[in-house]
Amino acid sequence: MDDDAELLSAGQVEALLDWFDRYGVDYPWADTREPWAIWVSEVMLQQTTISAVQSRYIRWMERYPTPGHLAETGEDEFLRDWEGLGYYNRARNLASAAGEIVRRFGGRIPRSYDDLRSLPGIGDYIASALSSFAFDERNAAIDANGRRIAQRLSGLEGWDKSVENRFRKAVESRMPREKPGRLNAAVMQLGQLVCLPRSPRCRDCPLGGSCLARAQGRQDEIPLRRKKTIVELRTPIAVLIDECRVFLQQRSSGIARGMWVFPARTEIPDFEMNWKIVTNLPVMIHAYTKYKEHLEPGIFVPRHGNSPAFRLSGGGKWVESEGLDQLPMPTAYRKIAGQLANHSLLPCVPGVEI
Ligand code: SF4
């Protein structure tokens, strides 16, 4: 055993695995060895909370039980099924990778780390998690949870590639012979349940006796946090209605690429001249990691009878009101669409005039 292994001692690993056997949570994806099921869960869990993923995961796996099922589905349809999970590039990458699984690997997910890394959207973390959980490969999957635990155990305020490589070697050298992926799962769950980013529950921690940050009373200061600057934006939104149709624009770039939205009023040529307001709707918040957008929707109808022709970047189309439900929309826009239906503001509802 070399010095690197001392970043995670044999005693710590034993205590951690024992804790995992007793207190590890039985998530819907925890017990499976099926690589597609593991892959989907790891992709969904990136940047989305466990509670949000749990119900969505089961639905997705019923709908797409194999990569082949996803590969043969159109983008609008699988993005609609991903709705609410955010970061829609993940779904697009998953679908592209599913297509490659079918074309290059005959529908079977490869076990080699290098083959996995060659697929769209698969970085070191997912390749390691997938190969260790499904194929018992000794690859350490180090995510934010693992980094935070390693830093606190060793009292390290910062983190860099060389420390990560040393920690990786330590985890890999300590992995149990049988089901080596259990150590990856134990580290992840300790980070999710006990060694939390804020206010870690050190009294319940199986590693409490050997944790330098705890011994020094610095567990809340490690890792050092950079102050996040959140940019606040205001976007006046136009829900354009013409008889029984609603206008939607397709996003052509950004993290919601491919999703359908109500356009910003500023993007519509001669807006004031051609459209008149019927009513304003409640403001919706669209929050991302670095910015918070306040969407201010209003319902508009043509000022002069017929709706004027116009073009928008990314394209757009008039949709029959009942067709709104078929197209994928970011959550905040789906809520705006829900307002139309909830308040009987959609056109073509008997007895409603706008
Ligand atoms: S003792 Fe506290 S800070 Fe240290 S690993 Fe455990 S939960 Fe994290």
Coordinates of C-alpha atoms and ligand atoms in Angstrom, one line a residue:
M1 CA 0.0 0.0 0.0
D2 CA 1.5 3.4 -0.9
D3 CA 1.0 6.8 0.7
D4 CA -1.9 7.6 -1.5
A5 CA -3.9 4.9 0.1
E6 CA -3.6 6.7 3.4
L7 CA -6.1 9.3 2.1
L8 CA -8.6 6.6 2.9
S9 CA -7.5 4.0 5.4
A10 CA -8.6 0.4 5.6
G11 CA -10.3 1.1 8.9
Q12 CA -12.3 4.0 7.4
V13 CA -13.4 1.8 4.5
E14 CA -14.5 -0.9 6.8
A15 CA -16.5 1.5 8.9
L16 CA -18.0 3.1 5.8
L17 CA -19.1 -0.2 4.2
D18 CA -20.5 -1.3 7.5
W19 CA -22.5 1.9 7.8
F20 CA -23.7 1.5 4.2
D21 CA -24.9 -2.0 4.9
R22 CA -26.9 -0.8 7.8
Y23 CA -28.1 2.6 6.7
G24 CA -27.7 2.8 2.9
V25 CA -31.0 3.9 1.3
D26 CA -32.7 1.5 -1.1
Y27 CA -33.3 3.8 -4.0
P28 CA -35.1 2.4 -7.0
W29 CA -31.7 2.2 -8.9
A30 CA -29.6 1.0 -5.9
D31 CA -30.0 -2.8 -6.3
T32 CA -29.9 -3.2 -10.0
R33 CA -27.0 -4.5 -12.0
E34 CA -28.6 -3.6 -15.3
P35 CA -26.2 -1.1 -17.0
W36 CA -28.9 0.9 -18.8
A37 CA -30.9 1.4 -15.5
I38 CA -27.7 2.5 -13.7
W39 CA -26.7 4.8 -16.5
V40 CA -30.1 6.5 -16.6
S41 CA -30.1 7.0 -12.9
E42 CA -26.6 8.5 -12.9
V43 CA -27.4 11.0 -15.7
M44 CA -30.7 12.0 -14.0
L45 CA -28.9 12.5 -10.6
Q46 CA -26.4 14.9 -12.1
Q47 CA -27.7 18.4 -11.2
T48 CA -31.1 17.2 -10.0
T49 CA -32.2 16.3 -6.5
I50 CA -32.8 12.7 -5.5
S51 CA -36.4 13.4 -4.5
A52 CA -37.1 15.0 -8.0
V53 CA -35.5 12.0 -9.7
Q54 CA -37.2 9.2 -7.8
S55 CA -40.6 9.2 -9.4
R56 CA -39.3 10.4 -12.8
Y57 CA -36.8 7.6 -13.0
I58 CA -39.4 4.9 -12.7
R59 CA -41.6 6.5 -15.4
W60 CA -38.6 6.9 -17.7
M61 CA -37.5 3.3 -17.3
E62 CA -41.1 2.1 -18.0
R63 CA -41.1 4.2 -21.2
Y64 CA -37.5 3.5 -22.3
P65 CA -36.6 0.1 -20.9
T66 CA -33.6 -0.3 -23.3
P67 CA -31.3 2.1 -25.2
G68 CA -33.1 0.9 -28.4
H69 CA -36.5 2.3 -27.2
L70 CA -34.9 5.7 -26.6
A71 CA -33.0 5.6 -29.9
E72 CA -36.1 5.2 -31.9
T73 CA -38.0 8.1 -30.2
G74 CA -38.2 11.6 -31.7
E75 CA -36.6 14.5 -29.8
D76 CA -39.9 16.3 -29.0
E77 CA -41.2 13.2 -27.4
F78 CA -38.2 12.3 -25.2
L79 CA -37.7 15.9 -24.2
R80 CA -41.4 16.0 -23.1
D81 CA -40.7 12.9 -21.0
W82 CA -37.6 14.6 -19.5
E83 CA -39.6 17.8 -18.6
G84 CA -39.1 19.0 -15.1
L85 CA -35.6 17.4 -14.7
G86 CA -34.0 20.4 -16.4
Y87 CA -30.6 20.5 -18.2
Y88 CA -32.1 19.0 -21.3
N89 CA -28.7 18.4 -22.9
R90 CA -28.5 15.4 -20.7
A91 CA -31.5 13.8 -22.4
R92 CA -30.2 14.7 -25.8
N93 CA -26.8 13.1 -25.1
L94 CA -28.5 10.1 -23.6
A95 CA -30.5 9.7 -26.8
S96 CA -27.4 10.1 -29.0
A97 CA -25.5 7.6 -26.9
A98 CA -28.4 5.2 -27.1
G99 CA -28.3 5.5 -30.9
E100 CA -24.6 4.7 -30.9
I101 CA -25.2 1.7 -28.5
V102 CA -27.6 0.3 -31.2
R103 CA -25.3 1.1 -34.2
R104 CA -21.9 0.3 -32.8
F105 CA -22.6 -2.2 -30.1
G106 CA -25.7 -4.1 -31.3
G107 CA -27.8 -2.6 -28.5
R108 CA -25.6 -3.9 -25.7
I109 CA -23.8 -1.5 -23.4
P110 CA -20.1 -2.1 -23.5
R111 CA -18.2 -2.9 -20.3
S112 CA -14.9 -1.3 -21.2
Y113 CA -14.3 2.1 -19.6
D114 CA -12.8 3.4 -22.8
D115 CA -15.8 2.4 -24.9
L116 CA -18.1 4.0 -22.4
R117 CA -16.0 7.2 -22.5
S118 CA -16.4 7.3 -26.3
L119 CA -20.2 7.8 -26.0
P120 CA -21.8 11.3 -25.9
G121 CA -22.4 12.7 -22.5
I122 CA -20.3 10.1 -20.7
G123 CA -17.4 11.6 -18.7
D124 CA -15.1 9.9 -16.2
Y125 CA -17.7 9.9 -13.4
I126 CA -20.5 8.1 -15.2
A127 CA -18.1 5.7 -16.9
S128 CA -16.6 4.8 -13.5
A129 CA -20.0 4.5 -11.8
L130 CA -21.5 2.4 -14.5
S131 CA -18.5 0.1 -15.0
S132 CA -18.1 -0.5 -11.2
F133 CA -21.9 -1.0 -10.4
A134 CA -22.8 -3.0 -13.5
F135 CA -19.6 -4.8 -14.3
D136 CA -17.6 -4.9 -11.1
E137 CA -14.7 -2.9 -12.6
R138 CA -12.5 -1.3 -10.0
N139 CA -13.0 2.3 -11.1
A140 CA -13.5 5.1 -8.5
A141 CA -16.5 7.3 -9.3
I142 CA -15.6 10.6 -7.7
D143 CA -18.3 13.2 -7.6
A144 CA -18.9 16.3 -5.5
N145 CA -19.8 14.1 -2.5
G146 CA -16.5 12.2 -2.7
R147 CA -14.4 15.3 -3.1
R148 CA -16.1 17.0 -0.1
I149 CA -15.6 13.9 2.1
A150 CA -12.0 13.5 1.1
Q151 CA -11.3 17.2 1.7
R152 CA -12.9 17.1 5.2
L153 CA -11.2 13.8 6.2
S154 CA -7.8 15.3 5.3
G155 CA -8.5 18.9 6.3
L156 CA -7.8 20.1 2.8
E157 CA -9.4 23.5 1.9
G158 CA -8.6 23.2 -1.8
W159 CA -8.8 20.5 -4.4
D160 CA -6.8 20.0 -7.6
K161 CA -6.2 17.3 -10.1
S162 CA -3.2 15.8 -8.3
V163 CA -5.3 15.4 -5.1
E164 CA -8.1 13.9 -7.1
N165 CA -5.8 11.4 -8.7
R166 CA -4.3 10.4 -5.3
F167 CA -7.8 10.0 -3.8
R168 CA -8.9 8.0 -6.9
K169 CA -5.9 5.6 -6.4
A170 CA -6.8 5.4 -2.7
V171 CA -10.4 4.4 -3.4
E172 CA -9.5 1.9 -6.1
S173 CA -6.9 0.2 -3.9
R174 CA -9.4 -0.1 -1.1
M175 CA -12.3 -1.4 -3.1
P176 CA -13.7 -4.8 -1.9
R177 CA -13.0 -7.8 -4.1
E178 CA -16.7 -8.6 -4.3
K179 CA -18.9 -5.9 -5.7
P180 CA -16.2 -3.2 -5.7
G181 CA -18.8 -0.6 -6.7
R182 CA -20.2 -0.8 -3.1
L183 CA -17.4 1.6 -2.0
N184 CA -18.4 4.1 -4.6
A185 CA -22.1 3.9 -3.5
A186 CA -21.1 4.2 0.2
V187 CA -19.1 7.3 -0.4
M188 CA -21.9 8.9 -2.5
Q189 CA -24.6 8.1 0.1
L190 CA -22.5 9.3 3.0
G191 CA -22.2 12.6 1.1
Q192 CA -25.9 12.7 0.4
L193 CA -27.1 11.7 3.9
V194 CA -24.5 12.6 6.5
C195 CA -21.5 14.6 5.2
L196 CA -23.8 17.3 3.8
P197 CA -22.4 20.4 2.1
R198 CA -23.8 22.5 4.9
S199 CA -24.1 21.5 8.5
P200 CA -22.7 17.9 8.2
R201 CA -24.2 15.4 10.7
C202 CA -20.8 14.5 12.2
R203 CA -22.4 12.8 15.2
D204 CA -23.9 10.2 12.9
C205 CA -20.8 9.7 10.8
P206 CA -19.0 6.4 10.7
L207 CA -15.8 8.3 10.0
G208 CA -16.2 10.9 12.7
G209 CA -13.3 9.5 14.8
S210 CA -10.8 9.9 12.0
C211 CA -11.9 13.1 10.4
L212 CA -9.4 16.0 10.6
A213 CA -11.9 18.7 9.8
R214 CA -14.2 17.5 12.6
A215 CA -11.3 17.3 15.0
Q216 CA -10.3 20.9 14.2
G217 CA -14.0 22.1 14.3
R218 CA -13.7 23.2 10.6
Q219 CA -16.2 20.9 9.0
D220 CA -18.4 23.9 8.0
E221 CA -15.4 25.7 6.5
I222 CA -14.2 22.9 4.2
P223 CA -14.4 23.0 1.3
L224 CA -13.9 26.7 0.9
R225 CA -17.0 28.2 -0.8
R226 CA -16.8 30.8 -3.6
K227 CA -19.5 33.4 -3.3
K228 CA -22.0 32.8 -6.1
T229 CA -23.3 35.8 -8.0
I230 CA -26.8 35.2 -9.3
V231 CA -27.8 37.4 -12.1
E232 CA -31.5 38.5 -12.0
L233 CA -33.3 39.0 -15.3
R234 CA -36.8 40.2 -16.2
T235 CA -38.3 38.9 -19.4
P236 CA -41.8 40.1 -20.6
I237 CA -43.4 37.2 -22.2
A238 CA -46.1 37.2 -24.9
V239 CA -48.6 34.5 -24.9
L240 CA -50.0 35.2 -28.4
I241 CA -53.5 33.8 -29.1
D242 CA -55.3 33.8 -32.4
E243 CA -58.6 32.1 -32.4
C244 CA -57.9 28.5 -31.2
R245 CA -54.1 28.7 -31.6
V246 CA -51.2 29.7 -29.4
F247 CA -47.8 30.8 -30.7
L248 CA -44.7 28.9 -29.5
Q249 CA -41.0 29.5 -30.3
Q250 CA -38.4 26.7 -30.3
R251 CA -35.2 27.5 -28.4
S252 CA -32.2 27.1 -30.8
S253 CA -29.4 27.4 -28.2
G254 CA -28.6 27.3 -24.5
I255 CA -29.5 24.6 -22.0
A256 CA -33.2 24.5 -23.1
R257 CA -32.3 24.0 -26.8
G258 CA -35.1 22.2 -28.6
M259 CA -37.7 23.1 -26.0
W260 CA -40.8 25.2 -26.9
V261 CA -41.5 28.5 -25.1
F262 CA -43.7 31.5 -25.3
P263 CA -41.6 34.2 -27.0
A264 CA -40.2 37.3 -25.4
R265 CA -42.2 40.4 -26.4
T266 CA -38.9 42.1 -27.4
E267 CA -38.3 39.5 -30.1
I268 CA -41.6 40.1 -31.9
P269 CA -41.4 42.7 -34.7
D270 CA -43.7 45.7 -34.3
F271 CA -45.2 44.1 -31.2
E272 CA -47.0 47.1 -29.7
M273 CA -48.4 48.0 -33.1
N274 CA -49.8 44.6 -33.8
W275 CA -50.8 43.1 -30.5
K276 CA -53.1 44.2 -27.7
I277 CA -53.1 42.8 -24.1
V278 CA -56.0 40.8 -22.7
T279 CA -54.6 40.2 -19.3
N280 CA -51.4 39.7 -17.4
L281 CA -50.6 36.4 -15.7
P282 CA -48.6 35.7 -12.5
V283 CA -44.8 36.1 -12.7
M284 CA -42.9 32.8 -12.9
I285 CA -39.4 32.2 -11.8
H286 CA -37.0 30.3 -14.1
A287 CA -33.9 29.6 -12.0
Y288 CA -30.6 28.2 -13.2
T289 CA -27.3 27.8 -11.4
K290 CA -26.1 31.3 -12.3
Y291 CA -29.2 33.3 -13.0
K292 CA -32.8 33.8 -12.1
E293 CA -35.2 34.9 -14.7
H294 CA -38.5 36.5 -13.8
L295 CA -40.9 35.7 -16.6
E296 CA -43.7 38.2 -16.8
P297 CA -46.4 36.7 -19.1
G298 CA -49.3 38.4 -20.6
I299 CA -52.0 37.2 -23.0
F300 CA -52.2 39.1 -26.3
V301 CA -54.5 38.9 -29.3
P302 CA -54.2 40.6 -32.7
R303 CA -54.9 44.3 -32.6
H304 CA -56.4 44.4 -36.1
G305 CA -58.3 41.2 -36.5
N306 CA -55.9 38.8 -38.2
S307 CA -52.6 37.8 -36.7
P308 CA -49.7 39.5 -38.6
A309 CA -47.0 37.2 -40.2
F310 CA -43.6 37.3 -38.4
R311 CA -40.5 35.2 -38.1
L312 CA -38.5 34.5 -34.9
S313 CA -35.0 33.2 -34.4
G314 CA -35.0 29.4 -33.9
G315 CA -38.4 29.2 -35.6
G316 CA -41.8 29.1 -34.2
K317 CA -45.3 27.9 -35.0
W318 CA -49.0 28.3 -34.1
V319 CA -50.2 25.3 -32.1
E320 CA -53.8 24.3 -31.5
S321 CA -54.5 24.9 -27.8
E322 CA -54.9 21.2 -27.1
G323 CA -51.6 20.5 -28.7
L324 CA -49.7 22.5 -26.1
D325 CA -49.4 19.4 -23.9
Q326 CA -47.6 17.4 -26.6
L327 CA -44.6 19.7 -26.9
P328 CA -41.7 19.8 -24.5
M329 CA -41.5 23.0 -22.4
P330 CA -39.2 24.2 -19.6
T331 CA -41.0 23.9 -16.2
A332 CA -41.7 27.7 -15.8
Y333 CA -43.3 27.8 -19.3
R334 CA -45.3 24.7 -18.6
K335 CA -46.7 26.5 -15.5
I336 CA -47.7 29.5 -17.7
A337 CA -49.5 27.1 -20.0
G338 CA -51.1 25.6 -17.0
Q339 CA -52.4 29.1 -16.0
L340 CA -54.2 29.3 -19.3
A341 CA -56.0 26.1 -18.8
N342 CA -56.5 26.6 -15.0
H343 CA -58.1 29.9 -15.5
S344 CA -60.1 29.0 -18.6
L345 CA -58.1 31.5 -20.5
L346 CA -57.4 29.1 -23.4
P347 CA -59.4 30.0 -26.4
C348 CA -62.1 27.6 -27.7
V349 CA -63.3 26.9 -24.2
P350 CA -67.1 27.1 -24.5
G351 CA -68.4 30.3 -22.9
V352 CA -65.0 32.0 -22.7
E353 CA -64.3 35.0 -24.7
I354 CA -61.0 36.8 -24.8
Ligands
SF4_1 S1 -17.0 13.6 10.6 FE1 -18.3 15.2 9.7 S2 -17.1 16.3 8.3 FE2 -16.0 14.4 8.8 S3 -16.6 13.0 7.1 FE3 -18.0 12.7 8.8 S4 -19.7 14.1 8.4 FE4 -18.0 14.7 7.1

